Amino acid sequence: MRVTFKIWRQDNPKAKGEFRSYDVDGLTKDMSFLEALDQLNENLVLQDEKVIAYEYDCREGICGQCGVFINGRAHGPHDNITTCQLHMRSFTDGDIITVEPWRAKSFPIIKDLVVDRSAFDRIIESGAYISSKTGTAPEANSIPIPKDIADKAMDAAACIGCGACVATCKNSSAVLFTSAKINHLNNLPQGKAEAVRRLEQMTYQMDLEGFGNCSNTGACEIECPEGISIRNIAEMNSSWLRMKLTK
């Protein structure tokens, strides 16, 4: 299998980037997309050229580090997968595959396909935790939680912070990510005590990082590898309005 990769190359955040084309032969349809990029980098090493910088860790759809735009879609042509879960059988022999980094002001490019997503970390640090006294872990059954509430919290907690929601939104909004992290804790008894503070501080930090407003297109839900529902956005907005009306 032979394909042409058209990849964004940029040496550093201040350098001017450009697309460069690379022909890669000898690929198989069972290869993952990242394995195909690995083979391309091996070829570049043999040619004494700079390898392409891209992120990955687990290669199991868990860590969320591998996100890139592939032919104009976050993570590639399929819904609800990460880049590392994409395989070359999704393409045909002779295809031209365009690969570029997330495009968002709040995710500045570090090099090639690598972007700085530390804005997400700062949103998490602003309130996505529960304050509790140190000591032994409490008995799991000591705080009964209805199954529907537990399921709702776990569905929100499934967010891996890959940034596809931001990259695919025409306003570069982080509302889906932020709402999932807020609702995960605010729906549980352990998170109720700090629910208002968490909501206020995390939404404030989100705005401070320069993310845009929700575009209401639902593209974020489609591209999210974990299928995080946009109902989380509605729930967060409703909670935020109640908070403002009662303060």
PDB file of C-alpha atoms in Angstrom:
ATOM      1  CA  MET A   1       0.000   0.000   0.000  1.00  0.00           C
ATOM      2  CA  ARG A   2       1.345   3.407  -0.989  1.00  0.00           C
ATOM      3  CA  VAL A   3       0.038   6.762   0.200  1.00  0.00           C
ATOM      4  CA  THR A   4       1.162  10.369   0.178  1.00  0.00           C
ATOM      5  CA  PHE A   5       1.173  12.168   3.508  1.00  0.00           C
ATOM      6  CA  LYS A   6       0.721  15.928   3.275  1.00  0.00           C
ATOM      7  CA  ILE A   7       1.892  17.005   6.725  1.00  0.00           C
ATOM      8  CA  TRP A   8       2.154  20.356   8.483  1.00  0.00           C
ATOM      9  CA  ARG A   9       5.761  21.119   9.394  1.00  0.00           C
ATOM     10  CA  GLN A  10       6.709  23.910  11.806  1.00  0.00           C
ATOM     11  CA  ASP A  11      10.031  23.990  13.650  1.00  0.00           C
ATOM     12  CA  ASN A  12       8.879  26.070  16.624  1.00  0.00           C
ATOM     13  CA  PRO A  13       5.986  28.278  17.776  1.00  0.00           C
ATOM     14  CA  LYS A  14       7.410  31.400  16.101  1.00  0.00           C
ATOM     15  CA  ALA A  15       8.474  29.774  12.836  1.00  0.00           C
ATOM     16  CA  LYS A  16       6.372  29.931   9.685  1.00  0.00           C
ATOM     17  CA  GLY A  17       4.821  26.544   8.985  1.00  0.00           C
ATOM     18  CA  GLU A  18       3.987  24.836   5.726  1.00  0.00           C
ATOM     19  CA  PHE A  19       2.633  21.576   4.327  1.00  0.00           C
ATOM     20  CA  ARG A  20       5.166  19.102   2.974  1.00  0.00           C
ATOM     21  CA  SER A  21       4.401  15.941   1.038  1.00  0.00           C
ATOM     22  CA  TYR A  22       5.965  12.536   1.699  1.00  0.00           C
ATOM     23  CA  ASP A  23       5.400   9.325  -0.276  1.00  0.00           C
ATOM     24  CA  VAL A  24       5.341   6.212   1.880  1.00  0.00           C
ATOM     25  CA  ASP A  25       5.301   2.707   0.385  1.00  0.00           C
ATOM     26  CA  GLY A  26       5.125  -0.732   1.964  1.00  0.00           C
ATOM     27  CA  LEU A  27       2.253   0.026   4.311  1.00  0.00           C
ATOM     28  CA  THR A  28      -0.373  -2.568   5.173  1.00  0.00           C
ATOM     29  CA  LYS A  29      -4.062  -2.053   5.822  1.00  0.00           C
ATOM     30  CA  ASP A  30      -3.682  -3.596   9.291  1.00  0.00           C
ATOM     31  CA  MET A  31      -1.265  -0.877  10.376  1.00  0.00           C
ATOM     32  CA  SER A  32      -2.548   1.788  12.708  1.00  0.00           C
ATOM     33  CA  PHE A  33      -2.293   5.368  11.498  1.00  0.00           C
ATOM     34  CA  LEU A  34       0.459   6.083  14.026  1.00  0.00           C
ATOM     35  CA  GLU A  35       2.415   3.033  12.853  1.00  0.00           C
ATOM     36  CA  ALA A  36       2.292   4.494   9.343  1.00  0.00           C
ATOM     37  CA  LEU A  37       3.698   7.765  10.714  1.00  0.00           C
ATOM     38  CA  ASP A  38       6.369   5.727  12.530  1.00  0.00           C
ATOM     39  CA  GLN A  39       7.394   4.179   9.214  1.00  0.00           C
ATOM     40  CA  LEU A  40       7.518   7.610   7.616  1.00  0.00           C
ATOM     41  CA  ASN A  41       9.805   8.820  10.406  1.00  0.00           C
ATOM     42  CA  GLU A  42      12.066   5.787   9.941  1.00  0.00           C
ATOM     43  CA  ASN A  43      12.382   6.730   6.280  1.00  0.00           C
ATOM     44  CA  LEU A  44      13.222  10.310   7.220  1.00  0.00           C
ATOM     45  CA  VAL A  45      15.950   9.127   9.613  1.00  0.00           C
ATOM     46  CA  LEU A  46      17.522   7.052   6.837  1.00  0.00           C
ATOM     47  CA  GLN A  47      17.401  10.113   4.583  1.00  0.00           C
ATOM     48  CA  ASP A  48      19.034  12.229   7.319  1.00  0.00           C
ATOM     49  CA  GLU A  49      15.972  14.504   7.519  1.00  0.00           C
ATOM     50  CA  LYS A  50      14.146  15.853  10.556  1.00  0.00           C
ATOM     51  CA  VAL A  51      11.498  13.491  11.847  1.00  0.00           C
ATOM     52  CA  ILE A  52       7.899  14.628  12.259  1.00  0.00           C
ATOM     53  CA  ALA A  53       6.963  15.544  15.817  1.00  0.00           C
ATOM     54  CA  TYR A  54       3.627  14.146  16.977  1.00  0.00           C
ATOM     55  CA  GLU A  55       2.213  13.095  20.331  1.00  0.00           C
ATOM     56  CA  TYR A  56       1.126   9.709  21.619  1.00  0.00           C
ATOM     57  CA  ASP A  57       1.405   7.575  24.724  1.00  0.00           C
ATOM     58  CA  CYS A  58      -0.908   4.640  25.339  1.00  0.00           C
ATOM     59  CA  ARG A  59      -1.957   3.937  21.721  1.00  0.00           C
ATOM     60  CA  GLU A  60      -5.088   2.388  23.223  1.00  0.00           C
ATOM     61  CA  GLY A  61      -7.542   5.280  22.991  1.00  0.00           C
ATOM     62  CA  ILE A  62      -7.098   6.166  26.661  1.00  0.00           C
ATOM     63  CA  CYS A  63      -4.633   9.029  27.086  1.00  0.00           C
ATOM     64  CA  GLY A  64      -5.950  11.494  24.500  1.00  0.00           C
ATOM     65  CA  GLN A  65      -2.522  12.733  23.430  1.00  0.00           C
ATOM     66  CA  CYS A  66      -2.522  11.623  19.789  1.00  0.00           C
ATOM     67  CA  GLY A  67      -5.106  14.022  18.382  1.00  0.00           C
ATOM     68  CA  VAL A  68      -4.544  15.544  14.943  1.00  0.00           C
ATOM     69  CA  PHE A  69      -6.712  16.628  12.024  1.00  0.00           C
ATOM     70  CA  ILE A  70      -6.773  14.025   9.248  1.00  0.00           C
ATOM     71  CA  ASN A  71      -8.308  15.098   5.943  1.00  0.00           C
ATOM     72  CA  GLY A  72     -10.188  17.868   7.693  1.00  0.00           C
ATOM     73  CA  ARG A  73     -11.635  15.819  10.555  1.00  0.00           C
ATOM     74  CA  ALA A  74     -10.473  15.476  14.124  1.00  0.00           C
ATOM     75  CA  HIS A  75      -8.953  11.995  14.584  1.00  0.00           C
ATOM     76  CA  GLY A  76      -9.819  11.010  11.011  1.00  0.00           C
ATOM     77  CA  PRO A  77     -12.841   9.828   8.997  1.00  0.00           C
ATOM     78  CA  HIS A  78     -14.718   7.922  11.713  1.00  0.00           C
ATOM     79  CA  ASP A  79     -16.888   9.090  14.614  1.00  0.00           C
ATOM     80  CA  ASN A  80     -15.873   8.688  18.259  1.00  0.00           C
ATOM     81  CA  ILE A  81     -12.338   7.313  17.915  1.00  0.00           C
ATOM     82  CA  THR A  82      -8.860   8.564  18.745  1.00  0.00           C
ATOM     83  CA  THR A  83      -6.121   8.896  16.134  1.00  0.00           C
ATOM     84  CA  CYS A  84      -4.304   5.838  17.469  1.00  0.00           C
ATOM     85  CA  GLN A  85      -7.458   3.733  16.913  1.00  0.00           C
ATOM     86  CA  LEU A  86      -7.535   4.647  13.219  1.00  0.00           C
ATOM     87  CA  HIS A  87      -6.137   2.045  10.830  1.00  0.00           C
ATOM     88  CA  MET A  88      -4.834   2.334   7.287  1.00  0.00           C
ATOM     89  CA  ARG A  89      -7.695   0.165   6.022  1.00  0.00           C
ATOM     90  CA  SER A  90      -9.742   3.354   6.274  1.00  0.00           C
ATOM     91  CA  PHE A  91      -7.773   4.634   3.256  1.00  0.00           C
ATOM     92  CA  THR A  92      -7.072   3.270  -0.206  1.00  0.00           C
ATOM     93  CA  ASP A  93      -3.884   2.763  -2.161  1.00  0.00           C
ATOM     94  CA  GLY A  94      -2.678   6.028  -3.677  1.00  0.00           C
ATOM     95  CA  ASP A  95      -4.581   8.306  -1.290  1.00  0.00           C
ATOM     96  CA  ILE A  96      -3.296  11.739  -0.351  1.00  0.00           C
ATOM     97  CA  ILE A  97      -3.723  12.124   3.433  1.00  0.00           C
ATOM     98  CA  THR A  98      -3.549  15.615   4.884  1.00  0.00           C
ATOM     99  CA  VAL A  99      -2.402  15.745   8.506  1.00  0.00           C
ATOM    100  CA  GLU A 100      -2.348  18.936  10.574  1.00  0.00           C
ATOM    101  CA  PRO A 101      -2.367  19.922  14.248  1.00  0.00           C
ATOM    102  CA  TRP A 102      -5.315  21.190  16.267  1.00  0.00           C
ATOM    103  CA  ARG A 103      -6.145  24.716  15.134  1.00  0.00           C
ATOM    104  CA  ALA A 104      -7.083  26.829  18.155  1.00  0.00           C
ATOM    105  CA  LYS A 105      -5.605  29.988  19.629  1.00  0.00           C
ATOM    106  CA  SER A 106      -5.647  28.396  23.089  1.00  0.00           C
ATOM    107  CA  PHE A 107      -3.696  25.388  21.736  1.00  0.00           C
ATOM    108  CA  PRO A 108      -0.538  27.046  20.321  1.00  0.00           C
ATOM    109  CA  ILE A 109       1.629  24.862  18.104  1.00  0.00           C
ATOM    110  CA  ILE A 110       4.863  23.700  19.723  1.00  0.00           C
ATOM    111  CA  LYS A 111       6.313  21.814  16.752  1.00  0.00           C
ATOM    112  CA  ASP A 112       4.810  20.125  13.688  1.00  0.00           C
ATOM    113  CA  LEU A 113       1.719  18.258  14.933  1.00  0.00           C
ATOM    114  CA  VAL A 114       2.326  18.917  18.647  1.00  0.00           C
ATOM    115  CA  VAL A 115       0.239  21.569  20.385  1.00  0.00           C
ATOM    116  CA  ASP A 116       0.304  22.973  23.900  1.00  0.00           C
ATOM    117  CA  ARG A 117      -2.880  21.832  25.678  1.00  0.00           C
ATOM    118  CA  SER A 118      -1.852  23.033  29.114  1.00  0.00           C
ATOM    119  CA  ALA A 119      -4.910  25.320  29.096  1.00  0.00           C
ATOM    120  CA  PHE A 120      -6.925  22.179  29.875  1.00  0.00           C
ATOM    121  CA  ASP A 121      -4.633  21.473  32.822  1.00  0.00           C
ATOM    122  CA  ARG A 122      -5.229  24.931  34.228  1.00  0.00           C
ATOM    123  CA  ILE A 123      -9.004  24.478  33.940  1.00  0.00           C
ATOM    124  CA  ILE A 124      -8.687  21.197  35.860  1.00  0.00           C
ATOM    125  CA  GLU A 125      -6.478  22.811  38.484  1.00  0.00           C
ATOM    126  CA  SER A 126      -9.013  25.570  39.046  1.00  0.00           C
ATOM    127  CA  GLY A 127     -11.639  23.255  40.489  1.00  0.00           C
ATOM    128  CA  ALA A 128     -11.897  19.714  39.106  1.00  0.00           C
ATOM    129  CA  TYR A 129     -11.151  18.065  42.428  1.00  0.00           C
ATOM    130  CA  ILE A 130     -12.774  17.388  45.789  1.00  0.00           C
ATOM    131  CA  SER A 131     -11.242  18.755  48.988  1.00  0.00           C
ATOM    132  CA  SER A 132     -11.150  16.135  51.714  1.00  0.00           C
ATOM    133  CA  LYS A 133      -9.165  15.292  54.799  1.00  0.00           C
ATOM    134  CA  THR A 134      -6.248  12.943  54.397  1.00  0.00           C
ATOM    135  CA  GLY A 135      -6.494   9.463  55.811  1.00  0.00           C
ATOM    136  CA  THR A 136      -7.683   6.045  54.780  1.00  0.00           C
ATOM    137  CA  ALA A 137     -10.107   5.738  51.909  1.00  0.00           C
ATOM    138  CA  PRO A 138     -13.778   5.675  53.003  1.00  0.00           C
ATOM    139  CA  GLU A 139     -15.831   2.538  52.600  1.00  0.00           C
ATOM    140  CA  ALA A 140     -17.242   2.489  49.075  1.00  0.00           C
ATOM    141  CA  ASN A 141     -20.745   1.659  50.272  1.00  0.00           C
ATOM    142  CA  SER A 142     -20.839   4.328  52.975  1.00  0.00           C
ATOM    143  CA  ILE A 143     -22.362   6.899  50.608  1.00  0.00           C
ATOM    144  CA  PRO A 144     -25.199   5.319  48.599  1.00  0.00           C
ATOM    145  CA  ILE A 145     -25.453   6.772  45.080  1.00  0.00           C
ATOM    146  CA  PRO A 146     -28.410   5.936  42.805  1.00  0.00           C
ATOM    147  CA  LYS A 147     -27.328   4.053  39.689  1.00  0.00           C
ATOM    148  CA  ASP A 148     -28.647   6.659  37.280  1.00  0.00           C
ATOM    149  CA  ILE A 149     -26.606   9.370  39.031  1.00  0.00           C
ATOM    150  CA  ALA A 150     -23.512   7.178  39.139  1.00  0.00           C
ATOM    151  CA  ASP A 151     -23.866   6.357  35.434  1.00  0.00           C
ATOM    152  CA  LYS A 152     -24.310  10.026  34.577  1.00  0.00           C
ATOM    153  CA  ALA A 153     -21.196  11.000  36.527  1.00  0.00           C
ATOM    154  CA  MET A 154     -19.133   8.200  35.003  1.00  0.00           C
ATOM    155  CA  ASP A 155     -20.242   9.109  31.466  1.00  0.00           C
ATOM    156  CA  ALA A 156     -18.958  12.640  32.043  1.00  0.00           C
ATOM    157  CA  ALA A 157     -15.771  11.367  33.698  1.00  0.00           C
ATOM    158  CA  ALA A 158     -14.954   9.399  30.533  1.00  0.00           C
ATOM    159  CA  CYS A 159     -13.577  12.588  28.911  1.00  0.00           C
ATOM    160  CA  ILE A 160      -9.871  12.047  28.126  1.00  0.00           C
ATOM    161  CA  GLY A 161      -9.060  15.707  27.422  1.00  0.00           C
ATOM    162  CA  CYS A 162      -7.794  15.134  23.885  1.00  0.00           C
ATOM    163  CA  GLY A 163      -9.004  18.532  22.681  1.00  0.00           C
ATOM    164  CA  ALA A 164     -10.935  17.302  19.629  1.00  0.00           C
ATOM    165  CA  CYS A 165     -13.996  19.230  20.808  1.00  0.00           C
ATOM    166  CA  VAL A 166     -12.020  22.479  20.773  1.00  0.00           C
ATOM    167  CA  ALA A 167     -10.319  21.758  17.458  1.00  0.00           C
ATOM    168  CA  THR A 168     -13.522  20.882  15.627  1.00  0.00           C
ATOM    169  CA  CYS A 169     -15.594  23.770  16.997  1.00  0.00           C
ATOM    170  CA  LYS A 170     -15.693  26.810  14.711  1.00  0.00           C
ATOM    171  CA  ASN A 171     -15.407  28.987  17.833  1.00  0.00           C
ATOM    172  CA  SER A 172     -12.696  26.834  19.468  1.00  0.00           C
ATOM    173  CA  SER A 173     -14.936  26.321  22.472  1.00  0.00           C
ATOM    174  CA  ALA A 174     -13.911  24.198  25.452  1.00  0.00           C
ATOM    175  CA  VAL A 175     -17.432  24.070  26.849  1.00  0.00           C
ATOM    176  CA  LEU A 176     -17.891  20.316  26.298  1.00  0.00           C
ATOM    177  CA  PHE A 177     -14.626  19.516  28.096  1.00  0.00           C
ATOM    178  CA  THR A 178     -15.285  21.929  30.953  1.00  0.00           C
ATOM    179  CA  SER A 179     -18.902  20.881  31.437  1.00  0.00           C
ATOM    180  CA  ALA A 180     -17.932  17.204  31.553  1.00  0.00           C
ATOM    181  CA  LYS A 181     -15.308  17.866  34.225  1.00  0.00           C
ATOM    182  CA  ILE A 182     -17.745  19.979  36.257  1.00  0.00           C
ATOM    183  CA  ASN A 183     -20.727  17.625  35.975  1.00  0.00           C
ATOM    184  CA  HIS A 184     -18.653  14.580  36.797  1.00  0.00           C
ATOM    185  CA  LEU A 185     -18.063  15.885  40.326  1.00  0.00           C
ATOM    186  CA  ASN A 186     -21.128  18.087  40.830  1.00  0.00           C
ATOM    187  CA  ASN A 187     -23.483  15.145  40.294  1.00  0.00           C
ATOM    188  CA  LEU A 188     -21.905  13.129  43.102  1.00  0.00           C
ATOM    189  CA  PRO A 189     -22.561  13.630  46.821  1.00  0.00           C
ATOM    190  CA  GLN A 190     -18.850  14.109  47.451  1.00  0.00           C
ATOM    191  CA  GLY A 191     -18.781  17.060  45.085  1.00  0.00           C
ATOM    192  CA  LYS A 192     -21.896  18.892  46.253  1.00  0.00           C
ATOM    193  CA  ALA A 193     -20.163  20.913  48.976  1.00  0.00           C
ATOM    194  CA  GLU A 194     -17.942  22.710  46.460  1.00  0.00           C
ATOM    195  CA  ALA A 195     -20.291  22.590  43.465  1.00  0.00           C
ATOM    196  CA  VAL A 196     -20.863  26.338  43.198  1.00  0.00           C
ATOM    197  CA  ARG A 197     -17.216  27.259  43.684  1.00  0.00           C
ATOM    198  CA  ARG A 198     -16.175  24.608  41.171  1.00  0.00           C
ATOM    199  CA  LEU A 199     -18.646  25.840  38.568  1.00  0.00           C
ATOM    200  CA  GLU A 200     -17.650  29.469  38.991  1.00  0.00           C
ATOM    201  CA  GLN A 201     -13.889  28.966  39.018  1.00  0.00           C
ATOM    202  CA  MET A 202     -13.698  26.471  36.156  1.00  0.00           C
ATOM    203  CA  THR A 203     -15.894  28.501  33.810  1.00  0.00           C
ATOM    204  CA  TYR A 204     -13.912  31.623  34.717  1.00  0.00           C
ATOM    205  CA  GLN A 205     -10.631  29.850  33.950  1.00  0.00           C
ATOM    206  CA  MET A 206     -12.052  28.558  30.667  1.00  0.00           C
ATOM    207  CA  ASP A 207     -12.851  32.125  29.587  1.00  0.00           C
ATOM    208  CA  LEU A 208      -9.471  33.342  30.855  1.00  0.00           C
ATOM    209  CA  GLU A 209      -7.700  30.830  28.596  1.00  0.00           C
ATOM    210  CA  GLY A 210      -9.304  32.409  25.533  1.00  0.00           C
ATOM    211  CA  PHE A 211     -11.633  29.631  24.424  1.00  0.00           C
ATOM    212  CA  GLY A 212     -14.661  30.746  22.393  1.00  0.00           C
ATOM    213  CA  ASN A 213     -18.367  30.381  23.067  1.00  0.00           C
ATOM    214  CA  CYS A 214     -20.319  27.240  22.253  1.00  0.00           C
ATOM    215  CA  SER A 215     -21.276  27.190  18.555  1.00  0.00           C
ATOM    216  CA  ASN A 216     -24.341  24.964  19.169  1.00  0.00           C
ATOM    217  CA  THR A 217     -23.527  22.821  16.131  1.00  0.00           C
ATOM    218  CA  GLY A 218     -22.968  19.578  18.060  1.00  0.00           C
ATOM    219  CA  ALA A 219     -19.746  18.850  16.150  1.00  0.00           C
ATOM    220  CA  CYS A 220     -17.902  18.367  19.451  1.00  0.00           C
ATOM    221  CA  GLU A 221     -20.088  15.410  20.407  1.00  0.00           C
ATOM    222  CA  ILE A 222     -19.556  13.730  17.031  1.00  0.00           C
ATOM    223  CA  GLU A 223     -15.774  14.038  17.129  1.00  0.00           C
ATOM    224  CA  CYS A 224     -15.373  13.200  20.831  1.00  0.00           C
ATOM    225  CA  PRO A 225     -13.668   9.779  21.133  1.00  0.00           C
ATOM    226  CA  GLU A 226     -15.743   9.005  24.228  1.00  0.00           C
ATOM    227  CA  GLY A 227     -19.012  10.346  22.828  1.00  0.00           C
ATOM    228  CA  ILE A 228     -19.447  12.864  25.658  1.00  0.00           C
ATOM    229  CA  SER A 229     -23.003  14.168  25.325  1.00  0.00           C
ATOM    230  CA  ILE A 230     -23.724  17.850  24.701  1.00  0.00           C
ATOM    231  CA  ARG A 231     -26.385  17.462  27.401  1.00  0.00           C
ATOM    232  CA  ASN A 232     -23.484  18.222  29.729  1.00  0.00           C
ATOM    233  CA  ILE A 233     -23.289  21.701  28.229  1.00  0.00           C
ATOM    234  CA  ALA A 234     -26.988  22.323  28.844  1.00  0.00           C
ATOM    235  CA  GLU A 235     -26.668  21.103  32.423  1.00  0.00           C
ATOM    236  CA  MET A 236     -23.653  23.332  33.085  1.00  0.00           C
ATOM    237  CA  ASN A 237     -25.383  26.380  31.582  1.00  0.00           C
ATOM    238  CA  SER A 238     -28.483  25.708  33.672  1.00  0.00           C
ATOM    239  CA  SER A 239     -26.393  25.422  36.844  1.00  0.00           C
ATOM    240  CA  TRP A 240     -24.487  28.582  35.966  1.00  0.00           C
ATOM    241  CA  LEU A 241     -27.741  30.535  35.481  1.00  0.00           C
ATOM    242  CA  ARG A 242     -29.127  29.313  38.817  1.00  0.00           C
ATOM    243  CA  MET A 243     -25.875  30.308  40.483  1.00  0.00           C
ATOM    244  CA  LYS A 244     -26.083  33.850  39.097  1.00  0.00           C
ATOM    245  CA  LEU A 245     -29.756  34.246  40.033  1.00  0.00           C
ATOM    246  CA  THR A 246     -29.192  33.149  43.623  1.00  0.00           C
ATOM    247  CA  LYS A 247     -25.978  35.070  44.369  1.00  0.00           C
TER     248      LYS A 247
END
